[in-house]
CSV table of C-alpha atoms in Angstrom, one decimal:
chain,number,residue,atom,x,y,z
V,1,UNK,CA,123.1,104.7,100.4
V,2,UNK,CA,124.2,108.3,101.2
V,3,UNK,CA,121.1,110.5,101.5
V,4,UNK,CA,120.2,114.0,100.5
V,5,UNK,CA,117.8,116.5,101.9
V,6,UNK,CA,115.9,118.9,99.7
V,7,UNK,CA,113.0,121.3,100.3
V,8,UNK,CA,109.7,119.7,99.2
V,9,UNK,CA,108.7,122.6,97.0
V,10,UNK,CA,109.8,126.0,95.7
V,11,UNK,CA,108.4,128.7,93.6
V,12,UNK,CA,110.0,131.2,91.4
V,13,UNK,CA,109.0,133.9,88.9
V,14,UNK,CA,109.6,133.4,85.3
V,15,UNK,CA,112.8,134.8,83.9
V,16,UNK,CA,114.4,135.0,87.3
V,17,UNK,CA,117.3,132.9,88.7
V,18,UNK,CA,116.4,129.9,90.8
V,19,UNK,CA,118.6,128.4,93.5
V,20,UNK,CA,117.7,124.8,94.5
V,21,UNK,CA,119.5,123.7,97.6
V,22,UNK,CA,120.6,120.2,98.6
V,23,UNK,CA,122.2,118.9,101.8
V,24,UNK,CA,124.3,115.8,101.8
V,25,UNK,CA,126.2,115.9,105.1
V,26,UNK,CA,127.1,112.2,105.0
V,27,UNK,CA,128.7,112.4,101.5
V,28,UNK,CA,131.7,110.2,101.0
V,29,UNK,CA,134.9,111.2,99.1
V,30,UNK,CA,134.0,109.1,96.1
V,31,UNK,CA,130.4,110.3,95.8
V,32,UNK,CA,129.5,112.4,92.8
V,33,UNK,CA,126.6,114.9,93.1
V,34,UNK,CA,124.1,114.4,90.4
V,35,UNK,CA,120.9,116.4,89.5
V,36,UNK,CA,118.1,115.1,87.5
V,37,UNK,CA,114.7,116.6,86.8
V,38,UNK,CA,111.4,115.0,85.9
V,39,UNK,CA,108.8,116.9,83.9
V,40,UNK,CA,105.2,115.8,84.2
V,41,UNK,CA,104.5,112.5,82.5
V,42,UNK,CA,108.1,112.1,81.4
V,43,UNK,CA,111.1,110.1,82.5
V,44,UNK,CA,113.8,111.7,84.6
V,45,UNK,CA,116.3,113.9,82.6
V,46,UNK,CA,119.9,114.5,83.5
V,47,UNK,CA,120.7,118.1,84.4
V,48,UNK,CA,124.3,118.3,85.7
V,49,UNK,CA,126.8,116.6,88.0
V,50,UNK,CA,130.0,117.4,89.8
V,51,UNK,CA,132.5,116.2,92.4
V,52,UNK,CA,134.3,119.1,94.0
V,53,UNK,CA,134.5,122.0,91.6
V,54,UNK,CA,131.6,124.2,90.5
V,55,UNK,CA,130.2,123.1,87.1
V,56,UNK,CA,128.4,124.8,84.3
V,57,UNK,CA,126.5,123.5,81.3
V,58,UNK,CA,123.9,124.8,78.9
V,59,UNK,CA,121.1,123.8,81.3
V,60,UNK,CA,122.3,124.9,84.7
V,61,UNK,CA,125.2,125.6,87.1
V,62,UNK,CA,126.1,123.5,90.1
V,63,UNK,CA,127.7,125.2,93.1
V,64,UNK,CA,129.4,122.8,95.5
V,65,UNK,CA,130.3,123.8,99.1
V,66,UNK,CA,134.0,123.5,100.0
V,67,UNK,CA,133.2,120.8,102.5
V,68,UNK,CA,130.9,119.1,100.0
V,69,UNK,CA,128.2,118.7,102.5
V,70,UNK,CA,125.8,120.8,100.5
V,71,UNK,CA,125.3,122.0,96.9
V,72,UNK,CA,123.0,124.3,95.0
V,73,UNK,CA,121.6,123.9,91.5
V,74,UNK,CA,121.2,127.2,89.8
V,75,UNK,CA,118.9,127.9,86.9
V,76,UNK,CA,120.0,131.2,85.6
V,77,UNK,CA,116.8,132.3,84.0
V,78,UNK,CA,113.8,130.1,84.8
V,79,UNK,CA,111.2,129.5,82.1
V,80,UNK,CA,107.8,127.8,82.4
V,81,UNK,CA,109.4,124.7,80.8
V,82,UNK,CA,111.6,124.4,83.9
V,83,UNK,CA,108.7,123.5,86.1
V,84,UNK,CA,109.5,120.0,87.3
V,85,UNK,CA,110.6,117.9,90.2
V,86,UNK,CA,114.4,118.3,90.7
V,87,UNK,CA,116.3,115.4,92.3
V,88,UNK,CA,119.7,115.7,94.0
V,89,UNK,CA,121.4,112.3,94.0
V,90,UNK,CA,124.7,111.0,95.3
V,91,UNK,CA,126.3,108.4,93.1
V,92,UNK,CA,129.4,106.4,94.0
V,93,UNK,CA,131.3,105.7,90.8
V,94,UNK,CA,133.7,103.4,92.6
V,95,UNK,CA,131.2,100.6,92.0
V,96,UNK,CA,131.0,101.0,88.3
V,97,UNK,CA,127.5,101.4,87.0
V,98,UNK,CA,126.0,102.3,90.3
V,99,UNK,CA,122.3,102.9,90.2
V,100,UNK,CA,120.7,106.2,91.0
V,101,UNK,CA,118.7,106.3,94.2
V,102,UNK,CA,116.0,108.9,94.0
V,103,UNK,CA,114.9,110.6,97.2
V,104,UNK,CA,112.1,113.1,97.7
V,105,UNK,CA,113.0,115.9,95.3
V,106,UNK,CA,112.0,119.6,95.1
V,107,UNK,CA,108.9,120.4,93.1
V,108,UNK,CA,109.7,123.7,91.3
V,109,UNK,CA,106.8,125.9,90.3
V,110,UNK,CA,107.4,128.7,87.9
V,111,UNK,CA,105.0,131.7,88.2
V,112,UNK,CA,104.4,133.5,84.9
S,1,UNK,CA,119.9,111.3,68.4
S,2,UNK,CA,118.4,107.9,69.3
S,3,UNK,CA,116.9,107.7,72.8
S,4,UNK,CA,115.8,104.9,75.0
S,5,UNK,CA,112.7,103.3,73.6
S,6,UNK,CA,110.1,101.6,75.8
S,7,UNK,CA,107.1,99.6,74.7
S,8,UNK,CA,104.3,99.6,75.1
S,9,UNK,CA,103.6,103.1,76.1
S,10,UNK,CA,100.4,102.2,77.9
S,11,UNK,CA,99.2,98.8,79.1
S,12,UNK,CA,96.0,97.7,80.8
S,13,UNK,CA,95.8,94.4,82.5
S,14,UNK,CA,93.6,92.7,85.0
S,15,UNK,CA,94.5,91.2,88.3
S,16,UNK,CA,96.5,87.9,88.1
S,17,UNK,CA,97.4,88.5,84.5
S,18,UNK,CA,101.0,88.7,83.2
S,19,UNK,CA,102.7,91.6,81.5
S,20,UNK,CA,105.9,92.1,79.6
S,21,UNK,CA,107.6,95.5,79.3
S,22,UNK,CA,110.3,96.1,76.8
S,23,UNK,CA,113.3,98.5,76.8
S,24,UNK,CA,115.6,99.3,73.9
S,25,UNK,CA,118.7,101.1,75.1
S,26,UNK,CA,120.6,103.8,73.3
S,27,UNK,CA,122.9,102.0,70.7
S,28,UNK,CA,126.2,100.9,72.3
S,29,UNK,CA,124.9,101.3,75.8
S,30,UNK,CA,125.6,98.1,77.7
S,31,UNK,CA,123.8,98.8,81.0
S,32,UNK,CA,120.1,98.9,81.6
S,33,UNK,CA,118.1,99.9,84.8
S,34,UNK,CA,114.5,99.5,85.6
S,35,UNK,CA,112.5,101.8,87.9
S,36,UNK,CA,109.0,101.8,89.2
S,37,UNK,CA,107.2,105.0,90.0
S,38,UNK,CA,103.8,104.8,91.7
S,39,UNK,CA,101.3,107.7,91.6
S,40,UNK,CA,102.7,110.7,93.4
S,41,UNK,CA,105.9,108.8,94.4
S,42,UNK,CA,109.5,109.0,93.5
S,43,UNK,CA,111.1,106.5,91.2
S,44,UNK,CA,112.2,103.3,92.9
S,45,UNK,CA,115.0,101.1,91.6
S,46,UNK,CA,114.0,97.6,90.6
S,47,UNK,CA,116.9,95.9,88.9
S,48,UNK,CA,119.8,96.5,86.6
S,49,UNK,CA,121.9,94.6,84.0
S,50,UNK,CA,125.4,95.0,82.7
S,51,UNK,CA,126.6,93.0,79.7
S,52,UNK,CA,123.5,90.8,79.9
S,53,UNK,CA,124.2,89.9,83.5
S,54,UNK,CA,122.2,91.1,86.5
S,55,UNK,CA,124.4,93.7,88.2
S,56,UNK,CA,122.2,95.1,91.0
S,57,UNK,CA,118.8,94.3,92.6
S,58,UNK,CA,116.5,96.6,94.4
S,59,UNK,CA,112.9,96.3,95.6
S,60,UNK,CA,111.7,94.0,92.9
S,61,UNK,CA,109.0,91.6,93.9
S,62,UNK,CA,109.6,87.9,93.3
S,63,UNK,CA,106.6,87.9,90.9
S,64,UNK,CA,108.8,90.0,88.6
S,65,UNK,CA,111.7,88.9,86.5
S,66,UNK,CA,113.9,90.6,84.0
S,67,UNK,CA,116.7,89.9,81.6
S,68,UNK,CA,118.9,91.6,79.1
S,69,UNK,CA,119.4,90.0,75.7
S,70,UNK,CA,122.3,89.7,73.3
S,71,UNK,CA,121.3,92.9,71.5
S,72,UNK,CA,121.2,94.6,74.9
S,73,UNK,CA,117.5,95.2,75.0
S,74,UNK,CA,115.8,94.2,78.2
S,75,UNK,CA,112.4,92.9,79.2
S,76,UNK,CA,110.6,93.1,82.5
S,77,UNK,CA,108.2,90.2,83.0
S,78,UNK,CA,105.5,90.7,85.6
S,79,UNK,CA,103.2,87.8,86.7
S,80,UNK,CA,100.2,87.5,89.0
S,81,UNK,CA,99.6,91.2,88.7
S,82,UNK,CA,98.2,93.1,91.6
S,83,UNK,CA,96.4,96.4,91.9
S,84,UNK,CA,99.4,97.9,93.6
S,85,UNK,CA,101.6,97.2,90.5
S,86,UNK,CA,99.8,100.0,88.7
S,87,UNK,CA,102.6,102.5,88.1
S,88,UNK,CA,104.9,104.1,85.6
S,89,UNK,CA,107.8,101.8,84.7
S,90,UNK,CA,111.0,103.5,83.4
S,91,UNK,CA,114.0,102.0,81.8
S,92,UNK,CA,117.3,103.8,81.7
S,93,UNK,CA,120.6,103.0,79.9
S,94,UNK,CA,124.2,104.1,80.0
S,95,UNK,CA,127.7,102.8,79.4
S,96,UNK,CA,130.7,102.6,81.6
S,97,UNK,CA,132.3,105.7,80.1
S,98,UNK,CA,129.2,107.8,80.7
S,99,UNK,CA,128.3,109.6,83.9
S,100,UNK,CA,124.7,110.1,82.8
S,101,UNK,CA,121.7,107.8,82.8
S,102,UNK,CA,119.3,108.3,79.9
S,103,UNK,CA,115.7,107.5,80.7
S,104,UNK,CA,112.9,106.3,78.4
S,105,UNK,CA,109.4,107.8,78.5
S,106,UNK,CA,108.1,104.9,80.5
S,107,UNK,CA,105.3,102.4,80.3
S,108,UNK,CA,102.2,103.2,82.2
S,109,UNK,CA,100.8,100.0,83.6
S,110,UNK,CA,97.2,100.0,84.9
S,111,UNK,CA,96.0,96.9,86.7
S,112,UNK,CA,92.2,96.7,87.0
């Protein structure tokens, strides 16, 4: 499985933007970049995904480097409810319903 | 909207007992994944099913078995329970047209 590297933890002030980095230097051409987050005592929750172009949805934005070897999840205005572990995951859709392989995500702490 | 339902929410067993965890996917989802998350650890893939057939297998012990039924719900059967099996067990579902996995709230299994 292609692997990703994320910082173990990050802190951010409430109502400020947060940029969560992810390195995936061994990404293949068919790997999609997925982000999930896990709030305490809950199952992982889908945040966003992309292939080559930057993506936006109501939760976040995903900025993908031109060489695709890194990406950044952007929370535009962090709230206390965004405190969670954020996982950056590569998923090869060529194999149909490929499983998600979770690595060690980034624990985001929001400071009030 | 209907989500992934897991039951029971909590389960307490003693060593060497058996346990059955159930997962009811979102309607019309044909693929189910099982994950195990130990205390302070990241989710680990166990097994997945597509259209009632096993589609992928991860680090699932031989003491565990699972199946997907005709109504697409899935059950994880765990025998000869060990203390190390204490964990949060998540089920996720999706369909081939969907890029996202939807996770349930999990079953917290405690083996005493």
